[in-house]
PDB file of N, CA and C in Angstrom:
ATOM      1  N   MET A   1      93.909  81.267 126.102  1.00 88.00           N
ATOM      2  CA  MET A   1      93.767  80.025 126.591  1.00 88.00           C
ATOM      3  C   MET A   1      95.336  79.451 126.555  1.00 88.00           C
ATOM      4  N   THR A   2      95.706  78.756 127.776  1.00 94.00           N
ATOM      5  CA  THR A   2      97.058  78.162 127.800  1.00 94.00           C
ATOM      6  C   THR A   2      96.991  76.739 127.384  1.00 94.00           C
ATOM      7  N   ARG A   3      98.632  76.550 127.078  1.00 96.00           N
ATOM      8  CA  ARG A   3      98.861  74.834 126.812  1.00 96.00           C
ATOM      9  C   ARG A   3      97.944  73.856 127.269  1.00 96.00           C
ATOM     10  N   ASP A   4      97.816  73.939 128.479  1.00 97.00           N
ATOM     11  CA  ASP A   4      97.177  73.182 128.925  1.00 97.00           C
ATOM     12  C   ASP A   4      95.424  73.164 128.795  1.00 97.00           C
ATOM     13  N   GLU A   5      94.932  73.682 128.709  1.00 96.00           N
ATOM     14  CA  GLU A   5      93.611  74.250 128.517  1.00 96.00           C
ATOM     15  C   GLU A   5      93.093  73.668 126.781  1.00 96.00           C
ATOM     16  N   ILE A   6      94.033  74.363 125.859  1.00 95.00           N
ATOM     17  CA  ILE A   6      94.121  73.412 124.649  1.00 95.00           C
ATOM     18  C   ILE A   6      94.182  71.706 124.898  1.00 95.00           C
ATOM     19  N   TYR A   7      95.122  71.332 125.379  1.00 97.00           N
ATOM     20  CA  TYR A   7      95.630  70.133 125.991  1.00 97.00           C
ATOM     21  C   TYR A   7      93.947  69.650 126.197  1.00 97.00           C
ATOM     22  N   GLU A   8      93.555  70.207 127.191  1.00 96.00           N
ATOM     23  CA  GLU A   8      92.137  69.424 127.678  1.00 96.00           C
ATOM     24  C   GLU A   8      91.164  69.226 126.729  1.00 96.00           C
ATOM     25  N   HIS A   9      91.062  70.293 125.536  1.00 95.00           N
ATOM     26  CA  HIS A   9      90.401  70.295 124.676  1.00 95.00           C
ATOM     27  C   HIS A   9      90.233  69.375 123.770  1.00 95.00           C
ATOM     28  N   LEU A  10      91.588  69.486 123.372  1.00 96.00           N
ATOM     29  CA  LEU A  10      92.219  68.195 122.412  1.00 96.00           C
ATOM     30  C   LEU A  10      92.015  66.296 122.924  1.00 96.00           C
ATOM     31  N   GLN A  11      92.307  66.357 123.886  1.00 97.00           N
ATOM     32  CA  GLN A  11      91.657  65.310 124.382  1.00 97.00           C
ATOM     33  C   GLN A  11      90.272  64.819 124.266  1.00 97.00           C
ATOM     34  N   LYS A  12      89.699  65.707 124.919  1.00 96.00           N
ATOM     35  CA  LYS A  12      88.079  65.687 124.840  1.00 96.00           C
ATOM     36  C   LYS A  12      87.990  65.169 123.081  1.00 96.00           C
ATOM     37  N   ILE A  13      88.273  66.269 122.057  1.00 96.00           N
ATOM     38  CA  ILE A  13      87.641  66.118 120.451  1.00 96.00           C
ATOM     39  C   ILE A  13      88.042  64.361 120.343  1.00 96.00           C
ATOM     40  N   LEU A  14      89.497  63.891 121.217  1.00 97.00           N
ATOM     41  CA  LEU A  14      90.142  62.861 120.679  1.00 97.00           C
ATOM     42  C   LEU A  14      89.178  61.361 121.447  1.00 97.00           C
ATOM     43  N   PHE A  15      88.331  61.682 122.246  1.00 97.00           N
ATOM     44  CA  PHE A  15      88.396  60.411 122.719  1.00 97.00           C
ATOM     45  C   PHE A  15      86.465  60.789 122.818  1.00 97.00           C
ATOM     46  N   ASP A  16      85.806  61.709 121.981  1.00 96.00           N
ATOM     47  CA  ASP A  16      84.713  62.094 122.006  1.00 96.00           C
ATOM     48  C   ASP A  16      84.344  61.369 120.521  1.00 96.00           C
ATOM     49  N   ASN A  17      85.593  62.081 119.596  1.00 95.00           N
ATOM     50  CA  ASN A  17      85.040  61.865 118.409  1.00 95.00           C
ATOM     51  C   ASN A  17      85.887  60.722 117.731  1.00 95.00           C
ATOM     52  N   PHE A  18      86.706  60.386 118.394  1.00 96.00           N
ATOM     53  CA  PHE A  18      87.334  59.135 118.163  1.00 96.00           C
ATOM     54  C   PHE A  18      87.726  57.797 119.017  1.00 96.00           C
ATOM     55  N   GLU A  19      87.028  58.005 119.605  1.00 96.00           N
ATOM     56  CA  GLU A  19      87.021  56.652 120.555  1.00 96.00           C
ATOM     57  C   GLU A  19      88.739  56.412 121.067  1.00 96.00           C
ATOM     58  N   ILE A  20      89.555  57.367 121.105  1.00 97.00           N
ATOM     59  CA  ILE A  20      90.496  56.958 122.075  1.00 97.00           C
ATOM     60  C   ILE A  20      90.485  57.145 123.301  1.00 97.00           C
ATOM     61  N   GLU A  21      91.191  56.199 124.392  1.00 96.00           N
ATOM     62  CA  GLU A  21      91.122  55.857 124.965  1.00 96.00           C
ATOM     63  C   GLU A  21      92.040  57.238 125.885  1.00 96.00           C
ATOM     64  N   ARG A  22      91.466  58.339 127.155  1.00 94.00           N
ATOM     65  CA  ARG A  22      92.251  59.057 127.524  1.00 94.00           C
ATOM     66  C   ARG A  22      93.790  58.878 127.594  1.00 94.00           C
ATOM     67  N   GLU A  23      93.814  57.793 128.247  1.00 96.00           N
ATOM     68  CA  GLU A  23      95.520  57.427 128.784  1.00 96.00           C
ATOM     69  C   GLU A  23      96.782  57.216 127.797  1.00 96.00           C
ATOM     70  N   ARG A  24      95.800  56.734 126.478  1.00 97.00           N
ATOM     71  CA  ARG A  24      96.509  56.851 125.274  1.00 97.00           C
ATOM     72  C   ARG A  24      96.846  58.122 124.657  1.00 97.00           C
ATOM     73  N   ILE A  25      96.023  59.451 124.961  1.00 97.00           N
ATOM     74  CA  ILE A  25      96.221  60.929 124.516  1.00 97.00           C
ATOM     75  C   ILE A  25      97.914  61.396 125.471  1.00 97.00           C
ATOM     76  N   THR A  26      98.698  61.263 124.987  1.00 98.00           N
ATOM     77  CA  THR A  26      99.627  62.014 125.813  1.00 98.00           C
ATOM     78  C   THR A  26     100.329  63.208 125.466  1.00 98.00           C
ATOM     79  N   LEU A  27     101.302  64.302 125.155  1.00 97.00           N
ATOM     80  CA  LEU A  27     102.042  65.046 124.179  1.00 97.00           C
ATOM     81  C   LEU A  27     102.373  64.263 123.292  1.00 97.00           C
ATOM     82  N   ASP A  28     103.427  63.511 123.492  1.00 97.00           N
ATOM     83  CA  ASP A  28     104.313  62.388 123.000  1.00 97.00           C
ATOM     84  C   ASP A  28     103.651  61.817 121.538  1.00 97.00           C
ATOM     85  N   ALA A  29     102.380  61.610 122.197  1.00 98.00           N
ATOM     86  CA  ALA A  29     101.664  60.613 120.922  1.00 98.00           C
ATOM     87  C   ALA A  29     101.946  60.966 119.693  1.00 98.00           C
ATOM     88  N   ASN A  30     101.683  60.079 118.569  1.00 97.00           N
ATOM     89  CA  ASN A  30     101.816  60.299 117.062  1.00 97.00           C
ATOM     90  C   ASN A  30     100.570  60.120 117.200  1.00 97.00           C
ATOM     91  N   LEU A  31     100.222  60.957 116.096  1.00 96.00           N
ATOM     92  CA  LEU A  31      98.691  60.724 116.030  1.00 96.00           C
ATOM     93  C   LEU A  31      98.225  59.835 115.220  1.00 96.00           C
ATOM     94  N   TYR A  32      99.768  59.293 113.850  1.00 95.00           N
ATOM     95  CA  TYR A  32      99.110  58.407 113.185  1.00 95.00           C
ATOM     96  C   TYR A  32      99.535  56.340 113.923  1.00 95.00           C
ATOM     97  N   GLU A  33     100.551  56.546 114.510  1.00 96.00           N
ATOM     98  CA  GLU A  33     101.130  56.064 114.979  1.00 96.00           C
ATOM     99  C   GLU A  33     100.925  54.931 115.571  1.00 96.00           C
ATOM    100  N   ASP A  34     100.641  56.058 117.188  1.00 97.00           N
ATOM    101  CA  ASP A  34     100.142  55.544 118.447  1.00 97.00           C
ATOM    102  C   ASP A  34      98.593  55.805 118.419  1.00 97.00           C
ATOM    103  N   LEU A  35      97.943  56.844 117.754  1.00 97.00           N
ATOM    104  CA  LEU A  35      96.368  56.681 118.182  1.00 97.00           C
ATOM    105  C   LEU A  35      95.308  56.572 117.009  1.00 97.00           C
ATOM    106  N   ASP A  36      96.431  55.829 115.929  1.00 96.00           N
ATOM    107  CA  ASP A  36      95.550  55.075 114.513  1.00 96.00           C
ATOM    108  C   ASP A  36      94.799  55.998 113.664  1.00 96.00           C
ATOM    109  N   LEU A  37      95.159  57.041 113.530  1.00 96.00           N
ATOM    110  CA  LEU A  37      94.174  57.922 112.830  1.00 96.00           C
ATOM    111  C   LEU A  37      94.570  57.833 111.404  1.00 96.00           C
ATOM    112  N   ASP A  38      93.996  58.161 110.312  1.00 94.00           N
ATOM    113  CA  ASP A  38      94.590  58.423 109.212  1.00 94.00           C
ATOM    114  C   ASP A  38      93.950  59.366 108.519  1.00 94.00           C
ATOM    115  N   SER A  39      94.308  59.305 107.322  1.00 89.00           N
ATOM    116  CA  SER A  39      94.041  60.860 106.665  1.00 89.00           C
ATOM    117  C   SER A  39      92.429  61.661 106.951  1.00 89.00           C
ATOM    118  N   ILE A  40      91.800  61.011 106.879  1.00 93.00           N
ATOM    119  CA  ILE A  40      89.914  61.270 106.603  1.00 93.00           C
ATOM    120  C   ILE A  40      90.095  61.512 108.089  1.00 93.00           C
ATOM    121  N   ASP A  41      90.589  60.484 109.235  1.00 94.00           N
ATOM    122  CA  ASP A  41      90.476  61.369 110.974  1.00 94.00           C
ATOM    123  C   ASP A  41      91.208  62.801 110.978  1.00 94.00           C
ATOM    124  N   ALA A  42      92.286  62.935 110.621  1.00 90.00           N
ATOM    125  CA  ALA A  42      93.022  63.853 110.410  1.00 90.00           C
ATOM    126  C   ALA A  42      92.391  65.360 110.249  1.00 90.00           C
ATOM    127  N   VAL A  43      91.434  65.664 109.060  1.00 90.00           N
ATOM    128  CA  VAL A  43      90.990  65.774 108.615  1.00 90.00           C
ATOM    129  C   VAL A  43      89.295  66.390 109.399  1.00 90.00           C
ATOM    130  N   ASP A  44      89.196  65.336 110.016  1.00 94.00           N
ATOM    131  CA  ASP A  44      87.901  65.191 111.106  1.00 94.00           C
ATOM    132  C   ASP A  44      88.247  65.947 112.019  1.00 94.00           C
ATOM    133  N   LEU A  45      89.518  65.995 112.454  1.00 94.00           N
ATOM    134  CA  LEU A  45      89.834  66.216 113.607  1.00 94.00           C
ATOM    135  C   LEU A  45      90.336  67.734 113.615  1.00 94.00           C
ATOM    136  N   VAL A  46      91.285  68.405 112.597  1.00 91.00           N
ATOM    137  CA  VAL A  46      91.044  69.808 111.872  1.00 91.00           C
ATOM    138  C   VAL A  46      89.548  70.491 112.157  1.00 91.00           C
ATOM    139  N   ILE A  47      88.664  69.676 111.448  1.00 93.00           N
ATOM    140  CA  ILE A  47      86.983  70.617 111.611  1.00 93.00           C
ATOM    141  C   ILE A  47      86.686  70.894 113.163  1.00 93.00           C
ATOM    142  N   ASN A  48      87.126  69.474 113.013  1.00 93.00           N
ATOM    143  CA  ASN A  48      86.585  69.612 115.131  1.00 93.00           C
ATOM    144  C   ASN A  48      87.149  71.055 116.295  1.00 93.00           C
ATOM    145  N   VAL A  49      88.114  70.874 115.728  1.00 91.00           N
ATOM    146  CA  VAL A  49      89.161  72.049 116.642  1.00 91.00           C
ATOM    147  C   VAL A  49      89.280  72.932 115.636  1.00 91.00           C
ATOM    148  N   GLN A  50      88.894  73.250 114.430  1.00 90.00           N
ATOM    149  CA  GLN A  50      88.402  75.059 114.309  1.00 90.00           C
ATOM    150  C   GLN A  50      87.306  75.178 114.880  1.00 90.00           C
ATOM    151  N   ASP A  51      86.038  74.498 114.575  1.00 92.00           N
ATOM    152  CA  ASP A  51      84.974  74.693 115.218  1.00 92.00           C
ATOM    153  C   ASP A  51      84.961  74.874 116.921  1.00 92.00           C
ATOM    154  N   LEU A  52      85.333  74.412 117.354  1.00 89.00           N
ATOM    155  CA  LEU A  52      85.641  74.770 119.003  1.00 89.00           C
ATOM    156  C   LEU A  52      86.339  75.716 119.360  1.00 89.00           C
ATOM    157  N   PHE A  53      87.637  76.438 118.580  1.00 86.00           N
ATOM    158  CA  PHE A  53      88.493  77.427 118.983  1.00 86.00           C
ATOM    159  C   PHE A  53      87.992  78.465 118.148  1.00 86.00           C
ATOM    160  N   GLY A  54      87.138  78.542 117.400  1.00 86.00           N
ATOM    161  CA  GLY A  54      86.840  79.461 116.193  1.00 86.00           C
ATOM    162  C   GLY A  54      88.255  80.074 115.622  1.00 86.00           C
ATOM    163  N   THR A  55      88.199  79.148 114.987  1.00 83.00           N
ATOM    164  CA  THR A  55      89.964  79.320 114.097  1.00 83.00           C
ATOM    165  C   THR A  55      90.022  78.788 112.934  1.00 83.00           C
ATOM    166  N   LYS A  56      90.365  79.108 111.819  1.00 85.00           N
ATOM    167  CA  LYS A  56      90.705  78.548 110.470  1.00 85.00           C
ATOM    168  C   LYS A  56      92.195  78.015 110.710  1.00 85.00           C
ATOM    169  N   ILE A  57      92.034  76.098 110.639  1.00 84.00           N
ATOM    170  CA  ILE A  57      93.437  76.100 110.087  1.00 84.00           C
ATOM    171  C   ILE A  57      94.283  75.867 108.633  1.00 84.00           C
ATOM    172  N   GLY A  58      94.519  76.328 108.143  1.00 80.00           N
ATOM    173  CA  GLY A  58      95.214  76.223 106.802  1.00 80.00           C
ATOM    174  C   GLY A  58      96.054  74.511 106.679  1.00 80.00           C
ATOM    175  N   PRO A  59      95.776  73.919 105.274  1.00 77.00           N
ATOM    176  CA  PRO A  59      96.303  72.869 105.342  1.00 77.00           C
ATOM    177  C   PRO A  59      97.927  72.652 105.719  1.00 77.00           C
ATOM    178  N   ASP A  60      98.236  73.923 105.094  1.00 81.00           N
ATOM    179  CA  ASP A  60      99.746  74.178 105.372  1.00 81.00           C
ATOM    180  C   ASP A  60     100.357  73.895 106.854  1.00 81.00           C
ATOM    181  N   GLU A  61      99.748  74.705 107.382  1.00 81.00           N
ATOM    182  CA  GLU A  61      99.758  74.987 108.948  1.00 81.00           C
ATOM    183  C   GLU A  61      99.446  73.906 109.955  1.00 81.00           C
ATOM    184  N   PHE A  62      98.749  72.556 109.517  1.00 83.00           N
ATOM    185  CA  PHE A  62      98.467  71.347 110.428  1.00 83.00           C
ATOM    186  C   PHE A  62      99.371  70.183 109.556  1.00 83.00           C
ATOM    187  N   LYS A  63     100.251  70.268 108.626  1.00 85.00           N
ATOM    188  CA  LYS A  63     100.594  69.325 107.842  1.00 85.00           C
ATOM    189  C   LYS A  63     101.697  68.479 108.375  1.00 85.00           C
ATOM    190  N   ALA A  64     102.447  69.681 109.099  1.00 87.00           N
ATOM    191  CA  ALA A  64     103.693  68.891 109.952  1.00 87.00           C
ATOM    192  C   ALA A  64     102.989  68.333 111.352  1.00 87.00           C
ATOM    193  N   ALA A  65     102.362  68.619 111.467  1.00 91.00           N
ATOM    194  CA  ALA A  65     101.440  67.933 112.935  1.00 91.00           C
ATOM    195  C   ALA A  65     101.626  66.437 113.142  1.00 91.00           C
ATOM    196  N   ARG A  66     102.711  66.079 113.234  1.00 94.00           N
ATOM    197  CA  ARG A  66     102.481  64.794 114.031  1.00 94.00           C
ATOM    198  C   ARG A  66     101.981  63.749 115.117  1.00 94.00           C
ATOM    199  N   THR A  67     102.358  65.214 116.356  1.00 96.00           N
ATOM    200  CA  THR A  67     102.358  64.677 117.708  1.00 96.00           C
ATOM    201  C   THR A  67     100.947  65.378 118.143  1.00 96.00           C
ATOM    202  N   VAL A  68     100.771  65.005 119.084  1.00 97.00           N
ATOM    203  CA  VAL A  68      99.246  66.018 119.983  1.00 97.00           C
ATOM    204  C   VAL A  68     100.172  67.004 120.379  1.00 97.00           C
ATOM    205  N   SER A  69     101.476  66.948 120.592  1.00 97.00           N
ATOM    206  CA  SER A  69     101.920  68.543 121.534  1.00 97.00           C
ATOM    207  C   SER A  69     101.931  69.391 120.131  1.00 97.00           C
ATOM    208  N   ASP A  70     102.471  69.241 118.391  1.00 95.00           N
ATOM    209  CA  ASP A  70     102.147  69.585 117.422  1.00 95.00           C
ATOM    210  C   ASP A  70     100.919  69.886 117.454  1.00 95.00           C
ATOM    211  N   VAL A  71      99.722  69.343 117.238  1.00 94.00           N
ATOM    212  CA  VAL A  71      98.455  69.808 117.229  1.00 94.00           C
ATOM    213  C   VAL A  71      98.177  71.331 118.206  1.00 94.00           C
ATOM    214  N   ILE A  72      99.383  71.316 119.521  1.00 95.00           N
ATOM    215  CA  ILE A  72      98.482  72.390 120.867  1.00 95.00           C
ATOM    216  C   ILE A  72      99.373  73.483 119.885  1.00 95.00           C
ATOM    217  N   ASP A  73     100.833  72.885 119.421  1.00 94.00           N
ATOM    218  CA  ASP A  73     101.796  73.858 119.030  1.00 94.00           C
ATOM    219  C   ASP A  73     100.967  75.156 117.815  1.00 94.00           C
ATOM    220  N   VAL A  74      99.964  74.186 116.996  1.00 92.00           N
ATOM    221  CA  VAL A  74      99.113  74.736 116.016  1.00 92.00           C
ATOM    222  C   VAL A  74      98.462  75.945 116.683  1.00 92.00           C
ATOM    223  N   VAL A  75      97.405  75.537 116.910  1.00 92.00           N
ATOM    224  CA  VAL A  75      96.311  76.083 117.843  1.00 92.00           C
ATOM    225  C   VAL A  75      96.355  77.328 118.634  1.00 92.00           C
ATOM    226  N   ALA A  76      97.984  77.140 119.680  1.00 93.00           N
ATOM    227  CA  ALA A  76      98.284  78.014 120.552  1.00 93.00           C
ATOM    228  C   ALA A  76      98.522  79.140 119.699  1.00 93.00           C
ATOM    229  N   GLY A  77      99.624  78.888 118.267  1.00 91.00           N
ATOM    230  CA  GLY A  77     100.037  79.903 117.590  1.00 91.00           C
ATOM    231  C   GLY A  77      99.668  80.760 116.825  1.00 91.00           C
ATOM    232  N   LEU A  78      97.838  79.796 116.238  1.00 87.00           N
ATOM    233  CA  LEU A  78      96.946  80.434 116.219  1.00 87.00           C
ATOM    234  C   LEU A  78      96.119  81.629 117.018  1.00 87.00           C
ATOM    235  N   LEU A  79      96.254  80.970 117.709  1.00 88.00           N
ATOM    236  CA  LEU A  79      94.868  81.680 119.018  1.00 88.00           C
ATOM    237  C   LEU A  79      96.207  82.906 119.179  1.00 88.00           C
ATOM    238  N   ALA A  80      97.126  82.753 119.326  1.00 88.00           N
ATOM    239  CA  ALA A  80      98.239  83.520 119.777  1.00 88.00           C
ATOM    240  C   ALA A  80      97.902  85.277 118.459  1.00 88.00           C
ATOM    241  N   ASN A  81      98.070  84.583 117.528  1.00 80.00           N
ATOM    242  CA  ASN A  81      97.834  85.666 116.170  1.00 80.00           C
ATOM    243  C   ASN A  81      96.736  85.470 115.731  1.00 80.00           C
ATOM    244  N   ARG A  82      95.665  85.643 116.432  1.00 74.00           N
ATOM    245  CA  ARG A  82      94.194  86.265 116.610  1.00 74.00           C
ATOM    246  C   ARG A  82      94.271  87.577 116.544  1.00 74.00           C
ATOM    247  N   PRO A  83      92.892  88.200 115.810  1.00 69.00           N
ATOM    248  CA  PRO A  83      93.440  89.560 115.789  1.00 69.00           C
ATOM    249  C   PRO A  83      92.350  89.714 117.300  1.00 69.00           C
ATOM    250  N   ALA A  84      92.207  90.677 118.193  1.00 62.00           N
ATOM    251  CA  ALA A  84      91.788  90.960 119.553  1.00 62.00           C
ATOM    252  C   ALA A  84      90.276  91.073 119.337  1.00 62.00           C
TER     253      ALA A  84
END
């Protein structure tokens, strides 16, 4: 899966589950400052991403994610390292 495909899926999750307008969901948007997510929302986001991509995200892997691009990096890395 490409970064663009991950981005599209992430935009859908943020729009559908958190009612964030798509134009606000940019690669450099900060999850907490720009998109107004709180820590509970971040947990919900991780759960939605795990369900969608079928991969487990550990707390340490997601802890440093601050922007939409960071989340894409985490997901892309996990998908790349997943057994075939």
